[in-house]
Amino acid sequence: MTDHPEKPSDEDQVNWSRRKFLIGMTGLAVVGIGALFGRSAIAQVAEAVTGTPVNSGVINVYTRDYSYTPSRMTWRVGDQISMVLTNKSPNRFHEMMIGRGFDTTPSEFGPIKTQFHEDFWDGVHVMVSEADAVDNLATNNAVVTCNVTPHPWLITAPGNGNFSPTLMPGGMIRFDFTVPNKPGTWYYGCFVQGYRHYEAGMQGTLVILPA
Amino acid sequence: MSRIPVADLPLLSQASRRIPPVFKGFIWGLVGFLALNAIVADMSQETPHQYVTQVSVVFGWIGAMLGWVLGTGTWEAFMKPAFGRMSSWQEPSGWRRYFGYSTNHKVVGIQYMVSSAGGFVIAGIAAMLMRIQLMEDHMWLFQFPQQYLSTVGIHGTIMMFSVGTVFMVGGLGNYLIPLMVGSNSSAFPRLSGMSVWLVPFGILTVAFSPLLGDWTTGWRGYEPLAQSDADGIIFYYLGVFALLLSSLIVALNLTATIIYKRAPGLTWNRLPMYAWGMLAVSLLNIIWIPEIMMTFVLGLLNKIVPLPFFTALGSPLTYLQLFWLFGHPEVYIVVVPALALWMEIIPVMGRKTLFARQWGIIGLVFVMLFSGLVWAHHMFPTMRNQEILPFSFFTEMISVPTGFAYMVAIGTLWKSKLQITTPTILVLMSMFNFLIGGLTGLFLADPMVNMQVHDTFFIVGHFHFTIIGGMVFSSLAALYYYLPKFSGRMYNETWGKFGAVWVFLAFNATFAQLFVIGLRGMNRWVPVYPQYLQPMNFEISIFAILLGLGFLFNIVYILRIWVKGPVCEENPWKSKTLEWQTASPPAEHSFASVPRVVSGFYDYSDDCKSPSAPQGKIGIADT
Ligand code: HEM
Ligand SMILES: [Cu+2]
Ligand SMILES: [Cu+2]
């Protein structure tokens, strides 16, 4: 009753080989487990092979729930850069700090990271040329000139955390600067909501090439 | 089915050219994903360009599902004929037929069982990871709390939607129900040949969800909490959607099979208990699965569009209501098959007529009818007192029909000549565990206690006692009981009992302690906890790992017997239900001629005649 009348007869039956099947299945399992647990390793290898291009001129950086696009950048000392930071999240504030090492505060569950220990922007001249729906800009020790008037946001004075613009959902800021002479590997991250965004993957790596 | 050896040489060379349908499924699935994802991602305006976006991954996933289901055989066997072309599908023979499309309900049943067991193993590994993390009171296995929470979510989701909902319904149901009602096929064989492939697809989607980011909502996908999760939650909604779609198709198939495919003389009065159970469960599924599938679609839209259904602009509590409206009946979807199975095994092993059969059926059916009345007992802390009380009352009331089913089992055991076989002791263990789950459930239905133990490990203990204790132990009983049917081979009683006692002891040692540690203040969904709870958590984890090994032992042992156990007689339990009147394992066509049922199946008084008679050669019913 379930048979199709056109069903081929037994003699036409062909089968695949047992060995091919076992090898294939094992292969798929290995690929799957590799993808699941080794994805950052795979990404690093791919990057070591292909490299990331040196970014210059206008650079778009997007903040999302909980990631940056791109999550890796390479700049060269002395280049003139305009960075346009846009918050793509429909409902969350995000920020972007750049630095190295961590400052921490103790808690019940062990130390919580609050910001980077070393601030990339220390002493750097930054000009804000466009801004919309910015919640606040912590200037810290950067030398900030602002061309947007009146300030649509709160500017936070030095001593209140790393240099970081915090954007409302849909917000953007554009700032121009010359890459300072600080070659090496730096990191960027969002520490909003007590480090939760950073843990959830909102982090990136910035490589500064010497001039 | 004999293959002709003369054709061996050409056969061999052709053999190496044919791709196993599962691989074709993978390839087509990959192509489907890449194609649809690329089209959608291309339409996005952003620079720098992102290849996988929230929206594109959803469409890519749909492409992958279509590719996978078509590639595993649906294209050749179902779509081509539907377009009027000749079917080019050749069902392989032997073990190979289990790795592609099949319309044979026995093959489909085993495919469901194996997929479900695969889900059990994957989710079980997740459980072990959680227990290893909980051996210490700080983060050590996982780096971040979100990773623990994702693991909890993956464990719960795969267990509930691919094991709890699937093993005894999609698996045993597809295999047994047509046999039990004396039919050679299920009502929609082509449909179920297709739907079974959604199960591995759904399991893998959920298991791979961390590729898109960790999610923190557990198996319920709670909005608006899910809003603050990374994109992994998208694969939760999609994976569960695939699993539920599969279960919905099973429900339609089983209902139609039970209603329309019964052999002559098999009246509703004579319908076997497991068939009644499957009917009740399938009706539950048909009512509640569409409801929860739409809820998940709303959750998905809430995430990717985004629409404000469940955010502060919308109605934040609505998701909870919608989820538990399905979530409580889900509990009965898991447990009703187990209750029905007890009533199937006990009379056979006790050689005694089923006690108060009608009340058993009334119990199953009323559990089904009441199940939609109690959902809010999962949300007491969000409610006012006058709203709590009716739900507290309904919840306690639902134990009455459950009690009917339980009493049928006890009444049948009473003064029976019980043979202590592995299935028997597994059923008795299941009854014992389920009783503990039920009794602690009474406390939870009580608002004062509930407020105290809400979201502690007391709850985790309670539901594992009902689900593992009730459903998983019954599934093991079913596996041992039907092993001779599936394979024609018999397990060894000593090893069977060894496996049963192992899991029983390890299970109780693990989960009984959860009640205590819950009362002492251990909260759910926390990977770090106060120091004073650490020694007890450590000990629980040791027993949990022993339990995991126990399940592994049983699975491996059953597979071993299935393949090369000693051959046994066709009806070793001397059961009277129709599935045992076929050969073991059943032939391609289970019944050479459609049987005619002349009396009920549960009369085991010694001089009773066989309840069915073979019909004339033609197999046409004369009643
Ligand atoms: C070896 C056996 C098992 C162990 C050791 C185990 C352990 C656990 C643990 C540690 C949790 C998380 C508790 C928390 O932090 O909230 C959990 C949750 C859960 N388990 Fe199991 N489990 C096992 C088997 C099962 C089975 C067989 C099922 C169902 C068929 C199941 C269903 C669930 C569900 C639904 C949750 C809740 C998940 C959530 O909150 O999202 N478990 N289990
Ligand atoms: Cu952020
Ligand atoms: Cu409930």
Coordinates of N, CA and C in Angstrom, one line a residue, chain A residues 25-194:
Chain A
M25 N 30.9 10.4 8.1 CA 30.2 10.8 9.4 C 31.2 11.3 10.4
T26 N 32.4 10.6 10.5 CA 33.4 11.0 11.5 C 33.9 12.4 11.1
G27 N 34.1 12.6 9.8 CA 34.6 13.9 9.3 C 33.6 15.0 9.6
L28 N 32.3 14.8 9.4 CA 31.4 15.8 9.7 C 31.4 16.1 11.2
A29 N 31.4 15.1 12.0 CA 31.4 15.3 13.5 C 32.7 16.1 13.9
V30 N 33.8 15.8 13.3 CA 35.0 16.6 13.7 C 34.9 18.0 13.2
V31 N 34.4 18.2 12.0 CA 34.3 19.6 11.5 C 33.3 20.4 12.5
G32 N 32.2 19.7 12.8 CA 31.2 20.4 13.6 C 31.8 20.7 15.0
I33 N 32.4 19.8 15.6 CA 33.0 20.1 17.0 C 34.1 21.1 16.9
G34 N 34.9 21.0 15.8 CA 35.9 22.1 15.6 C 35.3 23.4 15.5
A35 N 34.2 23.5 14.7 CA 33.6 24.8 14.5 C 33.0 25.4 15.8
L36 N 32.4 24.4 16.6 CA 31.7 24.9 17.8 C 32.7 25.4 18.9
F37 N 33.8 24.6 19.1 CA 34.7 24.9 20.2 C 35.9 25.6 19.8
G38 N 36.3 25.6 18.5 CA 37.5 26.1 18.1 C 37.4 27.3 17.2
R39 N 36.2 28.0 17.3 CA 35.9 29.0 16.3 C 36.9 30.2 16.4
S40 N 37.4 30.6 17.6 CA 38.3 31.7 17.6 C 39.6 31.3 17.1
A41 N 40.0 30.1 17.4 CA 41.3 29.6 16.9 C 41.3 29.5 15.4
I42 N 40.2 29.1 14.8 CA 40.0 29.0 13.3 C 40.1 30.4 12.8
A43 N 39.4 31.4 13.4 CA 39.4 32.7 12.9 C 40.9 33.3 12.9
Q44 N 41.6 33.0 14.0 CA 43.0 33.5 14.1 C 43.9 32.9 13.0
V45 N 43.7 31.6 12.8 CA 44.5 31.0 11.7 C 44.2 31.6 10.4
A46 N 42.9 31.8 10.1 CA 42.5 32.4 8.8 C 43.1 33.8 8.7
E47 N 43.1 34.5 9.8 CA 43.6 35.8 9.8 C 45.1 35.9 9.5
A48 N 45.8 34.9 10.2 CA 47.3 34.8 10.0 C 47.6 34.6 8.6
V49 N 46.7 33.8 7.9 CA 47.0 33.5 6.5 C 46.6 34.7 5.6
T50 N 45.5 35.3 5.8 CA 45.0 36.3 4.9 C 45.4 37.7 5.4
G51 N 45.6 37.9 6.7 CA 45.9 39.3 7.2 C 44.7 40.2 7.2
T52 N 44.8 41.3 7.9 CA 43.8 42.3 7.8 C 44.4 43.5 7.1
P53 N 43.6 44.2 6.3 CA 44.1 45.4 5.5 C 44.4 46.5 6.5
V54 N 45.3 47.4 6.2 CA 45.5 48.6 7.0 C 44.4 49.6 6.7
N55 N 43.7 50.0 7.8 CA 42.6 50.9 7.6 C 43.1 52.3 7.7
S56 N 42.6 53.2 6.8 CA 42.9 54.6 6.8 C 41.8 55.4 6.2
G57 N 41.8 56.7 6.4 CA 40.8 57.5 5.8 C 39.5 57.4 6.7
V58 N 38.3 57.2 6.1 CA 37.1 57.1 6.9 C 36.9 55.6 7.3
I59 N 36.8 55.4 8.6 CA 36.5 54.0 9.0 C 35.2 53.9 9.7
N60 N 34.4 53.0 9.2 CA 33.1 52.7 9.9 C 33.2 51.6 10.9
V61 N 32.8 51.9 12.1 CA 32.7 50.9 13.1 C 31.3 50.8 13.7
Y62 N 30.7 49.6 13.7 CA 29.4 49.5 14.2 C 29.4 48.8 15.6
T63 N 28.6 49.3 16.5 CA 28.4 48.5 17.7 C 27.0 47.8 17.6
R64 N 27.0 46.5 18.0 CA 25.8 45.7 17.9 C 25.6 45.1 19.3
D65 N 24.5 44.3 19.4 CA 24.4 43.5 20.7 C 25.1 42.3 20.6
Y66 N 26.0 42.0 21.1 CA 27.2 42.3 21.7 C 28.4 42.1 20.9
S67 N 28.6 42.9 19.9 CA 29.9 42.7 19.1 C 30.2 44.0 18.4
Y68 N 31.4 44.1 17.8 CA 31.8 45.2 17.0 C 32.0 44.6 15.6
T69 N 31.6 45.4 14.6 CA 32.0 45.2 13.2 C 32.8 46.3 12.8
P70 N 34.0 46.2 12.4 CA 34.8 45.0 12.4 C 35.3 44.7 13.8
S71 N 35.7 43.5 14.1 CA 36.2 43.2 15.4 C 37.7 43.2 15.4
R72 N 38.3 43.5 14.3 CA 39.8 43.6 14.2 C 40.1 44.8 13.3
M73 N 41.1 45.6 13.6 CA 41.5 46.7 12.8 C 43.0 46.8 12.8
T74 N 43.6 47.4 11.8 CA 45.0 47.7 11.7 C 45.2 49.1 11.3
W75 N 45.8 49.9 12.1 CA 46.1 51.3 11.7 C 47.6 51.5 11.7
R76 N 48.0 52.6 11.0 CA 49.5 52.9 10.9 C 49.8 54.2 11.6
V77 N 50.8 54.3 12.4 CA 51.2 55.5 13.1 C 51.3 56.7 12.1
G78 N 50.7 57.8 12.4 CA 50.8 59.0 11.6 C 49.7 59.1 10.6
D79 N 48.9 58.1 10.4 CA 47.8 58.2 9.4 C 46.7 59.1 10.0
Q80 N 46.0 59.8 9.1 CA 44.9 60.7 9.4 C 43.6 59.9 9.3
I81 N 42.9 59.8 10.4 CA 41.7 58.9 10.4 C 40.5 59.6 10.8
S82 N 39.4 59.3 10.1 CA 38.0 59.7 10.6 C 37.3 58.5 11.0
M83 N 37.0 58.4 12.3 CA 36.3 57.1 12.6 C 34.8 57.5 12.8
V84 N 33.9 56.7 12.1 CA 32.5 56.9 12.3 C 31.9 55.8 13.1
L85 N 31.5 56.0 14.3 CA 31.0 55.0 15.2 C 29.5 55.0 15.2
T86 N 28.9 53.9 14.9 CA 27.4 53.9 14.8 C 26.9 52.8 15.7
N87 N 25.8 53.1 16.5 CA 25.2 52.1 17.3 C 24.1 51.4 16.6
K88 N 24.2 50.2 16.2 CA 23.2 49.5 15.4 C 22.2 48.8 16.3
S89 N 22.3 48.8 17.6 CA 21.4 48.2 18.5 C 20.1 48.9 18.5
P90 N 19.0 48.2 18.4 CA 17.7 48.9 18.5 C 17.3 49.4 19.9
N91 N 17.9 48.9 20.9 CA 17.4 49.2 22.2 C 18.5 49.3 23.3
R92 N 19.8 49.3 22.9 CA 20.8 49.3 24.0 C 21.9 50.4 23.7
F93 N 22.4 50.9 24.8 CA 23.5 51.8 24.8 C 24.8 51.0 24.6
H94 N 25.7 51.6 23.8 CA 27.0 50.9 23.7 C 28.1 52.0 23.7
E95 N 29.3 51.6 24.1 CA 30.4 52.5 24.1 C 31.6 51.8 23.4
M96 N 32.7 52.6 23.3 CA 33.9 52.0 22.7 C 35.1 52.6 23.5
M97 N 35.8 51.8 24.2 CA 37.0 52.2 24.9 C 38.1 51.4 24.1
I98 N 39.3 52.0 24.1 CA 40.5 51.4 23.6 C 41.6 51.4 24.6
G99 N 42.2 50.3 24.9 CA 43.3 50.3 25.9 C 43.9 48.9 26.1
R100 N 44.6 48.8 27.2 CA 45.2 47.5 27.6 C 45.2 47.3 29.1
G101 N 45.2 46.0 29.5 CA 45.1 45.7 30.9 C 43.7 46.1 31.5
F102 N 43.5 45.8 32.7 CA 42.2 46.1 33.3 C 42.2 46.7 34.6
D103 N 41.3 47.6 34.9 CA 41.0 48.0 36.3 C 39.9 47.2 36.8
T104 N 40.0 46.8 38.0 CA 38.9 45.9 38.5 C 38.3 46.5 39.8
T105 N 37.1 46.0 40.2 CA 36.5 46.3 41.4 C 36.1 45.0 42.0
P106 N 36.2 44.8 43.3 CA 35.9 43.5 43.9 C 34.4 43.3 44.0
S107 N 33.9 42.1 44.0 CA 32.5 41.8 44.2 C 32.3 40.4 44.8
E108 N 31.1 40.1 45.1 CA 30.8 38.7 45.7 C 31.3 37.6 44.8
F109 N 31.2 37.8 43.5 CA 31.6 36.8 42.5 C 33.0 36.9 42.0
G110 N 33.9 37.6 42.7 CA 35.2 37.8 42.2 C 35.3 39.1 41.6
P111 N 36.5 39.5 41.2 CA 36.7 40.9 40.7 C 36.0 41.1 39.4
I112 N 35.4 42.3 39.2 CA 34.7 42.7 38.0 C 35.6 43.7 37.3
K113 N 35.8 43.6 36.0 CA 36.6 44.5 35.2 C 35.7 45.7 34.9
T114 N 36.3 46.9 35.2 CA 35.5 48.1 35.0 C 35.9 48.9 33.8
Q115 N 37.2 48.9 33.4 CA 37.7 49.6 32.2 C 39.1 49.1 31.9
F116 N 39.7 49.6 30.8 CA 41.1 49.3 30.6 C 42.0 50.1 31.5
H117 N 43.1 49.5 31.8 CA 44.1 50.1 32.8 C 44.8 51.2 32.1
E118 N 45.2 51.0 30.8 CA 46.0 51.9 30.1 C 45.1 52.5 29.0
D119 N 44.9 53.8 28.9 CA 44.0 54.4 27.9 C 44.8 54.8 26.6
F120 N 44.4 54.2 25.5 CA 45.0 54.5 24.2 C 45.0 56.0 23.9
W121 N 43.9 56.7 24.3 CA 43.7 58.0 23.9 C 44.4 59.1 24.7
D122 N 45.2 58.7 25.7 CA 45.9 59.6 26.5 C 46.7 60.6 25.7
G123 N 46.5 61.8 25.8 CA 47.3 62.9 25.1 C 47.0 63.0 23.6
V124 N 46.0 62.2 23.1 CA 45.8 62.3 21.7 C 44.8 63.5 21.4
H125 N 45.1 64.2 20.3 CA 44.2 65.3 19.9 C 43.0 64.7 19.1
V126 N 41.8 64.9 19.5 CA 40.6 64.3 18.8 C 39.7 65.5 18.5
M127 N 39.2 65.5 17.3 CA 38.2 66.5 16.9 C 36.9 65.8 16.6
V128 N 35.8 66.2 17.3 CA 34.5 65.7 17.1 C 33.8 66.5 16.0
S129 N 33.5 65.9 14.8 CA 33.0 66.7 13.7 C 31.6 66.5 13.4
E130 N 31.0 65.4 14.0 CA 29.6 65.1 13.7 C 29.1 64.3 14.9
A131 N 27.8 64.4 15.3 CA 27.4 63.6 16.4 C 25.9 63.6 16.4
D132 N 25.3 62.5 16.8 CA 23.8 62.4 16.9 C 23.5 61.3 17.9
A133 N 22.5 61.6 18.8 CA 22.1 60.7 19.8 C 23.3 60.1 20.6
V134 N 24.1 61.0 21.0 CA 25.3 60.5 21.9 C 24.8 60.7 23.3
D135 N 25.0 59.7 24.1 CA 24.6 59.8 25.5 C 25.6 60.7 26.3
N136 N 26.9 60.3 26.2 CA 27.9 61.1 26.8 C 29.3 60.8 26.2
L137 N 30.2 61.7 26.4 CA 31.5 61.5 25.9 C 32.5 61.7 27.1
A138 N 33.1 60.6 27.5 CA 34.1 60.8 28.6 C 35.4 61.1 27.9
T139 N 36.0 62.3 28.3 CA 37.2 62.7 27.5 C 38.5 62.1 28.1
N140 N 38.5 61.9 29.4 CA 39.7 61.5 30.1 C 40.9 62.4 29.8
N141 N 42.0 61.8 29.4 CA 43.1 62.7 29.1 C 43.4 63.0 27.6
A142 N 42.3 62.7 26.8 CA 42.5 63.1 25.4 C 42.3 64.6 25.3
V143 N 42.8 65.2 24.2 CA 42.6 66.6 24.0 C 41.5 66.8 23.0
V144 N 40.3 67.1 23.5 CA 39.1 67.1 22.6 C 38.7 68.4 22.2
T145 N 38.5 68.6 20.8 CA 37.9 69.8 20.3 C 36.5 69.4 19.8
C146 N 35.5 70.2 20.0 CA 34.2 69.7 19.5 C 33.6 70.7 18.6
N147 N 33.3 70.3 17.4 CA 32.8 71.2 16.3 C 31.3 71.2 16.3
V148 N 30.7 70.4 17.2 CA 29.2 70.3 17.1 C 28.7 71.2 18.2
T149 N 27.8 72.1 17.9 CA 27.3 73.0 18.9 C 25.8 73.1 18.7
P150 N 25.0 73.3 19.7 CA 25.4 73.1 21.1 C 25.7 71.6 21.3
H151 N 26.4 71.3 22.3 CA 26.7 69.9 22.6 C 25.4 69.1 22.8
P152 N 25.2 68.1 22.0 CA 23.9 67.3 22.3 C 24.1 66.4 23.4
W153 N 25.2 66.3 24.0 CA 25.5 65.3 25.0 C 26.3 65.9 26.2
L154 N 26.5 65.0 27.1 CA 27.2 65.4 28.3 C 28.7 65.1 28.1
I155 N 29.6 66.1 28.4 CA 31.0 65.7 28.3 C 31.5 65.5 29.7
T156 N 32.1 64.3 29.9 CA 32.5 64.0 31.2 C 34.0 64.3 31.4
A157 N 34.3 64.9 32.5 CA 35.7 65.4 32.7 C 36.6 64.3 33.0
P158 N 38.0 64.6 32.9 CA 39.0 63.6 33.2 C 38.8 63.0 34.5
G159 N 39.3 61.8 34.7 CA 39.2 61.1 35.9 C 38.0 60.2 36.1
N160 N 37.1 60.3 35.0 CA 35.8 59.5 35.1 C 35.8 58.4 34.1
G161 N 36.9 57.7 34.0 CA 36.9 56.6 33.1 C 37.6 56.8 31.8
N162 N 38.0 55.8 31.1 CA 38.7 55.9 29.8 C 38.0 56.8 28.9
F163 N 38.7 57.3 27.9 CA 38.1 58.0 26.8 C 37.1 57.1 26.1
S164 N 35.8 57.6 26.1 CA 34.8 56.7 25.4 C 33.5 57.4 25.1
P165 N 33.1 57.4 23.9 CA 31.8 57.9 23.5 C 30.7 56.8 23.8
T166 N 29.6 57.1 24.5 CA 28.5 56.2 24.7 C 27.4 56.6 23.8
L167 N 26.9 55.7 23.0 CA 25.9 56.0 22.0 C 24.5 55.5 22.4
M168 N 23.5 56.3 22.2 CA 22.2 55.7 22.4 C 21.8 54.8 21.2
P169 N 20.7 54.0 21.3 CA 20.3 53.2 20.2 C 20.2 54.1 18.9
G170 N 20.9 53.7 17.9 CA 20.8 54.4 16.6 C 21.7 55.6 16.6
G171 N 22.5 55.9 17.6 CA 23.3 57.1 17.7 C 24.6 56.9 16.9
M172 N 25.2 58.1 16.6 CA 26.5 58.0 15.8 C 27.4 59.1 16.3
I173 N 28.7 59.0 16.1 CA 29.7 60.0 16.4 C 30.8 59.9 15.4
R174 N 31.3 61.0 14.9 CA 32.5 61.0 14.0 C 33.6 61.8 14.6
F175 N 34.7 61.2 14.7 CA 35.9 62.0 15.2 C 37.1 61.7 14.4
D176 N 37.9 62.8 14.3 CA 39.1 62.8 13.5 C 40.3 62.9 14.3
F177 N 41.3 62.2 14.0 CA 42.6 62.2 14.8 C 43.7 61.6 13.9
T178 N 44.9 61.8 14.4 CA 46.1 61.3 13.8 C 46.5 60.1 14.7
V179 N 46.8 58.9 14.1 CA 47.2 57.8 14.9 C 48.5 58.1 15.7
P180 N 48.4 58.1 17.0 CA 49.6 58.4 17.8 C 50.7 57.4 17.7
N181 N 51.9 57.7 18.2 CA 53.0 56.8 18.1 C 53.0 55.8 19.2
K182 N 52.0 54.9 19.2 CA 51.9 53.9 20.2 C 51.8 52.5 19.6
P183 N 52.8 52.1 18.9 CA 52.7 50.8 18.1 C 52.5 49.6 19.1
G184 N 51.9 48.5 18.5 CA 51.7 47.3 19.3 C 50.2 46.9 19.2
T185 N 49.8 46.0 20.1 CA 48.5 45.4 20.0 C 47.6 46.1 21.1
W186 N 46.5 46.6 20.8 CA 45.5 47.2 21.7 C 44.2 46.5 21.6
Y187 N 43.3 46.8 22.5 CA 42.0 46.1 22.5 C 40.9 47.2 22.6
Y188 N 39.8 46.9 22.0 CA 38.7 47.8 22.3 C 37.5 47.0 22.8
G189 N 36.7 47.7 23.6 CA 35.6 46.9 24.3 C 34.6 47.9 24.8
C190 N 33.4 47.3 25.2 CA 32.3 48.0 25.7 C 32.1 47.5 27.2
F191 N 32.2 48.4 28.1 CA 32.0 48.0 29.5 C 30.7 48.4 30.1
V192 N 29.7 48.7 29.2 CA 28.4 49.1 29.7 C 27.8 47.9 30.5
Q193 N 26.9 48.2 31.5 CA 26.2 47.2 32.3 C 27.2 46.4 33.0
G194 N 28.1 47.0 33.8 CA 29.0 46.3 34.6 C 29.7 45.1 33.9

